[in-house]
Coordinates of N, CA and C in Angstrom, one line a residue:
Chain M
G1 N -13.8 32.9 -83.5 CA -12.4 33.2 -83.2 C -11.4 32.1 -83.4
A2 N -10.2 32.3 -83.3 CA -9.1 31.3 -83.5 C -9.2 30.2 -82.4
G3 N -9.5 30.6 -81.2 CA -9.6 29.7 -80.1 C -10.7 30.0 -79.2
V4 N -10.9 29.2 -78.2 CA -12.0 29.4 -77.2 C -11.5 30.5 -76.3
S5 N -12.4 31.5 -76.2 CA -12.0 32.7 -75.4 C -12.9 32.8 -74.2
Q6 N -12.3 33.0 -73.0 CA -13.1 33.0 -71.8 C -12.8 34.3 -71.0
S7 N -13.8 34.9 -70.4 CA -13.6 36.1 -69.6 C -14.5 36.1 -68.4
P8 N -14.1 36.7 -67.3 CA -12.8 37.2 -67.1 C -11.8 36.1 -66.8
R9 N -10.5 36.3 -67.0 CA -9.5 35.3 -66.7 C -9.4 35.1 -65.2
Y10 N -9.6 36.1 -64.4 CA -9.6 36.0 -63.0 C -10.7 36.8 -62.4
K11 N -11.3 36.2 -61.4 CA -12.4 36.9 -60.7 C -12.4 36.7 -59.2
V12 N -12.3 37.7 -58.5 CA -12.3 37.6 -57.0 C -13.6 38.3 -56.5
T13 N -14.4 37.6 -55.7 CA -15.6 38.1 -55.3 C -15.9 37.8 -53.8
K14 N -16.8 38.5 -53.2 CA -17.1 38.2 -51.9 C -18.3 37.2 -51.8
R15 N -18.2 36.4 -50.8 CA -19.3 35.4 -50.5 C -20.7 36.1 -50.6
G16 N -21.6 35.5 -51.4 CA -22.9 36.0 -51.5 C -23.2 36.8 -52.8
Q17 N -22.1 37.2 -53.4 CA -22.3 37.9 -54.7 C -22.5 37.0 -55.9
D18 N -23.2 37.5 -56.9 CA -23.4 36.7 -58.1 C -22.2 36.9 -59.1
V19 N -21.8 35.9 -59.8 CA -20.8 36.1 -60.9 C -21.3 35.5 -62.2
A20 N -20.8 36.1 -63.3 CA -21.1 35.6 -64.6 C -19.8 35.4 -65.4
L21 N -19.7 34.2 -65.9 CA -18.5 33.8 -66.6 C -18.9 33.6 -68.1
R22 N -18.0 34.2 -68.9 CA -18.4 34.2 -70.4 C -17.5 33.3 -71.2
C23 N -18.1 32.6 -72.2 CA -17.3 31.8 -73.1 C -17.7 32.1 -74.5
D24 N -16.7 32.3 -75.3 CA -16.9 32.5 -76.8 C -16.2 31.4 -77.5
P25 N -17.0 30.4 -78.0 CA -16.3 29.2 -78.6 C -15.7 29.5 -80.0
I26 N -15.0 28.5 -80.5 CA -14.5 28.5 -81.8 C -15.6 28.7 -82.8
S27 N -15.4 29.6 -83.8 CA -16.5 29.8 -84.7 C -16.9 28.5 -85.5
G28 N -18.2 28.3 -85.5 CA -18.7 27.1 -86.2 C -18.8 25.9 -85.3
H29 N -18.3 25.9 -84.1 CA -18.4 24.7 -83.2 C -19.8 24.7 -82.7
V30 N -20.4 23.5 -82.9 CA -21.8 23.3 -82.5 C -21.9 23.1 -81.0
S31 N -21.0 22.3 -80.5 CA -21.1 21.9 -79.1 C -20.2 22.7 -78.1
L32 N -20.8 23.0 -77.0 CA -20.1 23.8 -76.0 C -20.3 23.2 -74.6
Y33 N -19.2 23.2 -73.9 CA -19.2 22.5 -72.6 C -18.6 23.4 -71.5
W34 N -19.1 23.2 -70.3 CA -18.5 23.8 -69.1 C -18.0 22.8 -68.2
Y35 N -16.8 23.0 -67.7 CA -16.2 22.1 -66.7 C -15.6 23.0 -65.6
R36 N -15.5 22.3 -64.4 CA -14.9 23.0 -63.3 C -13.7 22.1 -62.9
Q37 N -12.6 22.8 -62.6 CA -11.4 22.1 -62.2 C -10.8 22.6 -60.9
A38 N -10.8 21.8 -59.9 CA -10.1 22.1 -58.6 C -8.6 21.9 -58.7
L39 N -7.9 22.6 -57.9 CA -6.4 22.5 -57.9 C -6.0 21.0 -57.8
G40 N -5.1 20.5 -58.7 CA -4.6 19.2 -58.5 C -5.5 18.1 -59.0
Q41 N -6.6 18.4 -59.6 CA -7.6 17.4 -60.1 C -7.9 17.6 -61.5
G42 N -8.5 16.6 -62.1 CA -9.0 16.8 -63.5 C -10.2 17.6 -63.6
P43 N -10.6 18.1 -64.8 CA -11.8 18.8 -64.9 C -13.0 17.9 -64.6
E44 N -14.1 18.6 -64.1 CA -15.3 17.9 -63.8 C -16.5 18.5 -64.6
F45 N -17.2 17.6 -65.3 CA -18.3 18.1 -66.2 C -19.4 18.8 -65.4
L46 N -19.8 19.9 -66.0 CA -20.9 20.7 -65.4 C -22.2 20.6 -66.3
T47 N -22.0 21.0 -67.6 CA -23.1 21.1 -68.5 C -22.6 21.2 -69.9
Y48 N -23.6 20.9 -70.9 CA -23.2 21.1 -72.3 C -24.4 21.4 -73.2
F49 N -24.0 22.1 -74.3 CA -25.0 22.6 -75.2 C -24.7 22.1 -76.6
N50 N -25.8 21.8 -77.4 CA -25.7 21.6 -78.8 C -26.5 22.8 -79.4
Y51 N -25.8 23.6 -80.2 CA -26.4 24.9 -80.6 C -26.9 25.6 -79.3
E52 N -28.1 26.1 -79.3 CA -28.6 26.8 -78.2 C -29.3 25.9 -77.1
A53 N -29.4 24.7 -77.4 CA -30.1 23.8 -76.5 C -29.2 23.2 -75.5
Q54 N -29.6 23.3 -74.2 CA -28.8 22.7 -73.1 C -29.2 21.2 -73.1
Q55 N -28.3 20.4 -73.5 CA -28.5 19.0 -73.6 C -28.4 18.2 -72.3
D56 N -27.6 18.7 -71.4 CA -27.3 18.0 -70.2 C -26.8 19.0 -69.1
K57 N -27.5 19.1 -68.0 CA -27.0 19.9 -66.9 C -26.8 19.1 -65.7
S58 N -26.7 17.8 -65.8 CA -26.6 17.0 -64.7 C -25.4 17.2 -63.8
G59 N -24.4 17.9 -64.3 CA -23.2 18.1 -63.5 C -23.2 19.4 -62.7
L60 N -24.2 20.2 -62.9 CA -24.3 21.5 -62.1 C -24.5 21.1 -60.7
P61 N -23.7 21.6 -59.8 CA -23.8 21.2 -58.4 C -25.1 21.4 -57.6
N62 N -25.7 22.5 -57.9 CA -27.0 22.9 -57.3 C -27.7 24.0 -58.1
D63 N -28.8 24.4 -57.6 CA -29.6 25.4 -58.4 C -29.0 26.8 -58.3
R64 N -27.9 27.0 -57.7 CA -27.3 28.4 -57.8 C -26.5 28.5 -59.1
F65 N -26.3 27.4 -59.7 CA -25.5 27.4 -61.0 C -26.5 27.3 -62.1
S66 N -26.3 28.1 -63.2 CA -27.1 28.0 -64.4 C -26.2 28.4 -65.5
A67 N -26.6 28.0 -66.7 CA -25.9 28.3 -67.9 C -26.9 28.6 -69.1
E68 N -26.4 29.4 -70.0 CA -27.3 29.7 -71.2 C -26.4 29.9 -72.4
R69 N -27.0 29.7 -73.5 CA -26.3 29.9 -74.8 C -27.4 30.3 -75.8
P70 N -28.0 31.5 -75.6 CA -29.2 31.9 -76.3 C -29.2 31.9 -77.8
E71 N -28.0 32.2 -78.4 CA -28.0 32.3 -79.9 C -27.1 31.2 -80.4
G72 N -26.8 30.2 -79.6 CA -26.0 29.1 -80.1 C -24.5 29.4 -80.3
S73 N -24.1 30.5 -79.7 CA -22.6 30.8 -79.9 C -22.1 31.1 -78.5
I74 N -22.0 32.3 -78.0 CA -21.5 32.7 -76.7 C -22.4 32.1 -75.6
S75 N -21.7 31.7 -74.6 CA -22.4 31.1 -73.4 C -22.0 31.8 -72.2
T76 N -22.9 31.8 -71.2 CA -22.6 32.4 -69.9 C -22.9 31.4 -68.8
L77 N -22.0 31.2 -67.9 CA -22.2 30.4 -66.7 C -22.4 31.4 -65.6
T78 N -23.5 31.3 -64.9 CA -23.8 32.2 -63.8 C -23.9 31.4 -62.5
I79 N -23.2 32.0 -61.5 CA -23.3 31.4 -60.1 C -23.9 32.5 -59.2
Q80 N -25.0 32.1 -58.6 CA -25.7 33.0 -57.7 C -25.2 32.8 -56.3
R81 N -25.2 33.8 -55.5 CA -24.9 33.7 -54.0 C -23.7 32.9 -53.8
T82 N -22.6 33.3 -54.4 CA -21.4 32.5 -54.3 C -21.0 32.1 -52.9
E83 N -20.4 30.9 -52.8 CA -19.8 30.4 -51.6 C -18.4 30.1 -51.8
Q84 N -17.6 30.0 -50.7 CA -16.2 29.7 -50.8 C -15.9 28.4 -51.5
R85 N -16.7 27.5 -51.4 CA -16.5 26.2 -52.0 C -16.7 26.2 -53.5
D86 N -17.2 27.4 -54.1 CA -17.3 27.6 -55.5 C -16.0 28.0 -56.1
S87 N -15.0 28.3 -55.3 CA -13.7 28.7 -55.8 C -13.0 27.6 -56.6
A88 N -12.7 27.9 -57.9 CA -12.1 26.9 -58.8 C -11.8 27.5 -60.1
M89 N -11.2 26.7 -61.0 CA -11.0 27.2 -62.4 C -12.2 26.7 -63.1
Y90 N -12.9 27.6 -63.8 CA -14.0 27.2 -64.7 C -13.6 27.2 -66.1
R91 N -13.7 26.1 -66.7 CA -13.2 25.9 -68.1 C -14.4 25.7 -69.1
C92 N -14.3 26.3 -70.2 CA -15.2 26.1 -71.3 C -14.5 25.4 -72.4
A93 N -15.2 24.6 -73.1 CA -14.6 23.9 -74.3 C -15.7 23.9 -75.4
S94 N -15.2 23.8 -76.6 CA -16.1 23.6 -77.7 C -15.6 22.5 -78.7
S95 N -16.5 22.0 -79.5 CA -16.1 21.0 -80.4 C -17.0 21.1 -81.7
L96 N -16.5 20.6 -82.8 CA -17.2 20.7 -84.0 C -18.3 19.6 -84.1
V97 N -17.9 18.4 -83.5 CA -18.8 17.3 -83.5 C -19.0 17.0 -82.0
A98 N -20.2 16.7 -81.6 CA -20.5 16.5 -80.2 C -19.7 15.4 -79.6
G99 N -19.0 15.8 -78.5 CA -18.2 14.8 -77.8 C -16.8 14.5 -78.3
R100 N -16.5 15.0 -79.4 CA -15.2 14.7 -80.0 C -14.3 15.9 -80.1
G101 N -13.0 15.7 -79.9 CA -12.0 16.7 -80.1 C -12.4 18.0 -79.4
L102 N -12.4 18.0 -78.1 CA -12.7 19.2 -77.4 C -11.6 20.2 -77.3
F103 N -11.8 21.4 -77.6 CA -10.8 22.5 -77.5 C -11.2 23.4 -76.3
F104 N -10.3 23.5 -75.3 CA -10.6 24.2 -74.1 C -10.0 25.6 -74.2
G105 N -10.7 26.5 -73.5 CA -10.3 27.9 -73.3 C -9.3 27.9 -72.1
E106 N -8.7 29.1 -71.9 CA -7.7 29.2 -70.8 C -8.3 29.2 -69.4
G107 N -9.6 29.3 -69.4 CA -10.3 29.2 -68.1 C -10.5 30.5 -67.4
S108 N -11.5 30.5 -66.5 CA -11.7 31.7 -65.6 C -11.5 31.2 -64.2
R109 N -10.5 31.8 -63.5 CA -10.2 31.4 -62.1 C -11.1 32.2 -61.2
L110 N -11.9 31.5 -60.4 CA -12.8 32.2 -59.5 C -12.4 32.0 -58.1
T111 N -12.2 33.1 -57.4 CA -11.9 33.0 -55.9 C -13.0 33.7 -55.2
V112 N -13.6 33.0 -54.3 CA -14.7 33.6 -53.4 C -14.1 33.7 -52.0
L113 N -14.1 35.0 -51.6 CA -13.6 35.3 -50.2 C -14.6 35.2 -49.1
Chain K
G1 N -21.2 5.3 -62.7 CA -20.5 5.9 -63.9 C -19.2 5.1 -64.1
I2 N -18.6 5.4 -65.3 CA -17.3 4.8 -65.6 C -16.2 5.4 -64.8
Q3 N -15.4 4.5 -64.3 CA -14.2 4.9 -63.5 C -13.0 5.0 -64.3
V4 N -12.1 6.0 -64.1 CA -10.9 6.1 -64.9 C -9.7 6.2 -63.9
E5 N -8.7 5.4 -64.2 CA -7.5 5.4 -63.4 C -6.3 5.6 -64.3
Q6 N -5.4 6.5 -63.8 CA -4.2 6.8 -64.6 C -3.0 6.4 -63.8
S7 N -2.0 5.9 -64.5 CA -0.8 5.6 -63.8 C 0.4 5.9 -64.7
P8 N 1.6 6.2 -64.1 CA 1.8 6.5 -62.7 C 1.2 7.9 -62.4
P9 N 1.0 8.2 -61.1 CA 0.6 9.6 -60.8 C 1.6 10.6 -61.0
D10 N 2.9 10.3 -60.9 CA 4.0 11.2 -61.1 C 5.1 10.5 -61.8
L11 N 5.8 11.2 -62.7 CA 6.9 10.7 -63.5 C 7.9 11.8 -63.7
I12 N 9.1 11.5 -63.4 CA 10.2 12.4 -63.6 C 11.2 11.7 -64.6
L13 N 11.5 12.5 -65.7 CA 12.4 11.9 -66.7 C 13.5 12.9 -67.0
Q14 N 14.6 12.3 -67.5 CA 15.6 13.2 -68.1 C 15.3 13.5 -69.5
E15 N 15.6 14.6 -70.0 CA 15.3 15.0 -71.4 C 15.9 13.9 -72.3
G16 N 15.1 13.5 -73.3 CA 15.6 12.5 -74.3 C 15.1 11.2 -74.0
A17 N 14.6 10.9 -72.8 CA 14.0 9.6 -72.4 C 12.7 9.4 -73.0
N18 N 12.3 8.1 -73.1 CA 10.9 7.8 -73.5 C 10.0 7.4 -72.3
S19 N 8.7 7.5 -72.5 CA 7.8 7.2 -71.4 C 6.5 6.6 -71.9
T20 N 5.8 5.9 -71.0 CA 4.5 5.4 -71.4 C 3.6 5.7 -70.2
L21 N 2.5 6.3 -70.5 CA 1.4 6.7 -69.5 C 0.2 5.8 -69.8
R22 N -0.4 5.3 -68.7 CA -1.5 4.4 -68.9 C -2.8 4.9 -68.4
C23 N -3.9 4.5 -69.0 CA -5.2 4.9 -68.6 C -6.1 3.7 -68.6
N24 N -6.6 3.3 -67.5 CA -7.6 2.1 -67.4 C -9.0 2.7 -67.2
F25 N -9.9 2.0 -67.7 CA -11.3 2.4 -67.5 C -12.2 1.2 -67.3
S26 N -13.3 1.4 -66.6 CA -14.0 0.3 -66.0 C -15.1 -0.3 -66.9
D27 N -15.4 0.4 -68.0 CA -16.5 -0.1 -68.9 C -16.1 0.2 -70.3
S28 N -16.8 -0.5 -71.2 CA -16.5 -0.2 -72.6 C -16.9 1.2 -73.0
V29 N -16.1 1.8 -73.8 CA -16.3 3.2 -74.2 C -16.2 3.4 -75.7
N30 N -16.9 4.4 -76.2 CA -16.8 4.7 -77.6 C -16.2 6.1 -77.8
N31 N -15.5 6.6 -76.8 CA -14.9 7.9 -76.9 C -13.8 7.9 -75.9
L32 N -12.5 8.2 -76.3 CA -11.4 8.4 -75.3 C -10.5 9.5 -75.9
Q33 N -10.2 10.4 -75.0 CA -9.3 11.5 -75.4 C -8.2 11.7 -74.5
W34 N -7.1 12.1 -75.0 CA -5.9 12.5 -74.1 C -5.7 14.0 -74.2
F35 N -5.4 14.6 -73.1 CA -5.1 16.0 -73.0 C -3.8 16.2 -72.3
H36 N -3.2 17.4 -72.6 CA -2.0 17.8 -71.9 C -2.3 19.2 -71.3
Q37 N -2.1 19.3 -70.0 CA -2.2 20.6 -69.3 C -0.8 21.1 -69.0
N38 N -0.4 22.1 -69.7 CA 1.0 22.6 -69.6 C 1.1 23.4 -68.3
P39 N 2.4 23.7 -67.9 CA 2.6 24.4 -66.7 C 1.9 25.8 -66.6
W40 N 1.5 26.3 -67.7 CA 0.7 27.6 -67.7 C -0.8 27.4 -67.6
G41 N -1.2 26.2 -67.5 CA -2.6 25.9 -67.2 C -3.4 25.6 -68.5
Q42 N -2.8 25.8 -69.6 CA -3.6 25.5 -70.9 C -3.8 24.0 -71.0
L43 N -5.1 23.7 -71.4 CA -5.5 22.3 -71.6 C -5.6 22.0 -73.0
I44 N -4.8 21.1 -73.6 CA -4.7 20.9 -75.0 C -5.0 19.5 -75.4
N45 N -5.9 19.4 -76.4 CA -6.3 18.1 -76.8 C -5.2 17.4 -77.7
L46 N -4.8 16.2 -77.3 CA -3.7 15.6 -78.0 C -4.3 14.5 -79.0
F47 N -5.2 13.7 -78.5 CA -5.7 12.6 -79.4 C -7.2 12.4 -79.0
Y48 N -8.0 12.1 -80.1 CA -9.3 11.5 -79.9 C -9.0 10.1 -80.4
I49 N -9.1 9.1 -79.5 CA -8.7 7.7 -79.9 C -9.5 6.7 -79.2
P50 N -10.8 6.4 -79.7 CA -11.6 5.4 -79.0 C -11.1 4.0 -79.3
S51 N -10.3 3.8 -80.3 CA -9.7 2.5 -80.6 C -8.5 2.7 -81.5
G52 N -7.6 1.7 -81.6 CA -6.5 1.7 -82.5 C -5.4 2.6 -82.1
T53 N -4.5 3.0 -83.0 CA -3.3 3.7 -82.7 C -3.2 5.0 -83.6
K54 N -2.8 6.0 -83.0 CA -2.5 7.3 -83.7 C -1.2 7.8 -83.3
Q55 N -0.6 8.6 -84.3 CA 0.7 9.2 -84.0 C 0.7 10.6 -84.4
N56 N 1.4 11.5 -83.6 CA 1.5 12.9 -83.9 C 2.9 13.3 -83.4
G57 N 3.8 13.3 -84.3 CA 5.2 13.7 -84.0 C 5.8 12.7 -83.0
R58 N 6.3 13.2 -81.9 CA 6.9 12.3 -80.9 C 5.9 11.6 -80.0
L59 N 4.6 12.0 -80.1 CA 3.6 11.4 -79.3 C 2.8 10.4 -80.1
S60 N 2.4 9.3 -79.5 CA 1.5 8.3 -80.1 C 0.6 7.8 -79.0
A61 N -0.6 7.3 -79.4 CA -1.5 6.7 -78.4 C -2.1 5.5 -79.0
T62 N -2.4 4.5 -78.1 CA -3.0 3.3 -78.5 C -4.1 3.0 -77.5
T63 N -5.3 2.7 -78.0 CA -6.4 2.2 -77.2 C -6.8 0.8 -77.5
V64 N -6.9 0.0 -76.5 CA -7.4 -1.4 -76.7 C -8.7 -1.5 -76.0
A65 N -9.7 -1.2 -76.7 CA -11.1 -1.0 -76.1 C -11.5 -2.3 -75.4
T66 N -11.3 -3.4 -76.0 CA -11.7 -4.7 -75.5 C -11.1 -5.0 -74.1
E67 N -9.9 -4.5 -73.9 CA -9.2 -4.7 -72.6 C -9.3 -3.5 -71.7
R68 N -10.0 -2.4 -72.2 CA -10.3 -1.3 -71.4 C -9.0 -0.5 -70.9
Y69 N -8.1 -0.2 -71.8 CA -7.0 0.6 -71.4 C -6.5 1.4 -72.7
S70 N -5.8 2.4 -72.4 CA -5.2 3.2 -73.4 C -3.8 3.6 -72.9
L71 N -2.9 3.7 -73.9 CA -1.5 4.1 -73.5 C -1.1 5.3 -74.3
L72 N -0.4 6.2 -73.7 CA 0.2 7.4 -74.4 C 1.7 7.3 -74.3
Y73 N 2.3 7.3 -75.5 CA 3.8 7.1 -75.6 C 4.4 8.5 -75.9
I74 N 5.4 8.9 -75.1 CA 6.2 10.1 -75.4 C 7.6 9.7 -75.7
S75 N 8.1 9.9 -76.9 CA 9.5 9.6 -77.2 C 10.3 10.8 -77.2
S76 N 11.6 10.6 -76.9 CA 12.6 11.7 -76.9 C 12.0 12.9 -76.2
S77 N 11.7 12.7 -75.0 CA 11.0 13.8 -74.2 C 11.8 15.1 -74.2
Q78 N 11.0 16.2 -74.1 CA 11.6 17.5 -74.1 C 11.0 18.2 -72.8
T79 N 11.7 19.3 -72.4 CA 11.2 20.0 -71.2 C 9.8 20.5 -71.4
T80 N 9.5 20.9 -72.6 CA 8.2 21.4 -72.9 C 7.1 20.4 -72.8
D81 N 7.4 19.1 -72.7 CA 6.4 18.0 -72.5 C 5.9 18.0 -71.0
S82 N 6.6 18.7 -70.2 CA 6.2 18.8 -68.7 C 4.8 19.2 -68.6
G83 N 4.1 18.7 -67.5 CA 2.8 19.1 -67.3 C 2.0 17.9 -66.8
V84 N 0.7 18.0 -66.9 CA -0.2 16.9 -66.4 C -0.9 16.4 -67.7
Y85 N -0.9 15.1 -67.8 CA -1.6 14.4 -68.9 C -2.8 13.7 -68.3
F86 N -3.9 14.0 -69.0 CA -5.2 13.5 -68.6 C -5.8 12.6 -69.7
C87 N -6.4 11.5 -69.3 CA -7.3 10.8 -70.3 C -8.7 11.1 -69.8
A88 N -9.6 11.0 -70.8 CA -11.0 11.3 -70.5 C -11.9 10.3 -71.3
V89 N -12.9 9.8 -70.7 CA -13.9 8.9 -71.3 C -15.3 9.4 -70.9
P90 N -16.3 8.8 -71.6 CA -17.7 9.2 -71.3 C -18.0 8.9 -69.8
I91 N -18.9 9.8 -69.3 CA -19.3 9.6 -67.9 C -20.0 8.3 -67.7
S92 N -20.8 7.9 -68.7 CA -21.5 6.6 -68.6 C -21.5 5.9 -69.9
S93 N -21.7 4.7 -70.0 CA -21.7 3.9 -71.2 C -22.7 4.4 -72.2
G94 N -23.8 5.0 -71.7 CA -24.8 5.5 -72.6 C -24.6 6.8 -73.2
S95 N -23.5 7.4 -72.9 CA -23.2 8.8 -73.3 C -21.8 8.9 -74.0
A96 N -21.7 9.7 -75.0 CA -20.4 9.8 -75.6 C -19.9 11.3 -75.5
R97 N -20.8 12.1 -74.9 CA -20.5 13.6 -75.0 C -20.0 14.1 -73.7
Q98 N -20.5 13.7 -72.6 CA -20.1 14.2 -71.3 C -18.9 13.4 -70.8
L99 N -17.7 14.0 -70.7 CA -16.5 13.3 -70.4 C -16.2 13.3 -68.9
T100 N -15.6 12.3 -68.4 CA -15.1 12.3 -67.1 C -13.6 12.1 -67.2
F101 N -12.8 12.8 -66.4 CA -11.4 12.9 -66.5 C -10.7 12.0 -65.4
G102 N -9.6 11.4 -65.8 CA -8.8 10.8 -64.8 C -8.1 11.8 -63.9
S103 N -7.4 11.3 -62.9 CA -6.7 12.3 -62.0 C -5.4 12.7 -62.5
G104 N -5.0 12.2 -63.7 CA -3.8 12.7 -64.4 C -2.5 12.1 -64.0
T105 N -1.5 12.2 -64.9 CA -0.1 11.9 -64.6 C 0.7 13.2 -64.7
Q106 N 1.4 13.5 -63.6 CA 2.2 14.7 -63.6 C 3.6 14.3 -64.1
L107 N 3.9 14.9 -65.2 CA 5.2 14.6 -65.9 C 6.2 15.8 -65.7
T108 N 7.4 15.5 -65.3 CA 8.4 16.5 -65.2 C 9.6 16.0 -66.0
V109 N 10.0 16.8 -67.0 CA 11.1 16.5 -67.8 C 12.3 17.4 -67.4
L110 N 13.4 16.9 -67.0 CA 14.5 17.7 -66.5 C 15.5 17.9 -67.7
P111 N 16.1 19.1 -67.7 CA 17.0 19.4 -68.8 C 18.4 18.6 -68.6

């Protein structure tokens, strides 16, 4: 696509529910990244992929968070048993060259009640 | 990990004024990027600039890697320049791919 597309744009869920956030990167971009951004702060690294391989997941807060990119294109970030502290903007980015020139999507704003 | 500090935290300008935003980092880096988050929340890549100087229209950036800082210059500011400006560097000196972001400079340009 022309840009990085994320869905849903807004998600409100109840504590304890699972959520899946989707990212469709720019066509041809090898690297894909997930970041989380709290209000008033900069984005915080969660995980990144080169093609379908998850190269680094050190930023995932705990084992309730997981991500996949099975065919090296679309990626899904899954949060199980959501908690209120998971509320944030979740941003996906992609780049043609690993680590350089990141293009961010508009984000998925998650609210956990 | 590498620490990033941005200054000033807030800046208010009259339209047409020039400004300089600064990013200091605690260790040598091989990757530095500047981003603009506009009032609608879009996060836009402005520059990939691990060293040297680049210009794009009214914006330019300079990174002096040996002294561990980068500057973003905005000339003849416009109201559309408002938003938060972030610099980002690798999380650790051994990595170029996972970026850590500064806390940003909130810029407000008044008409």
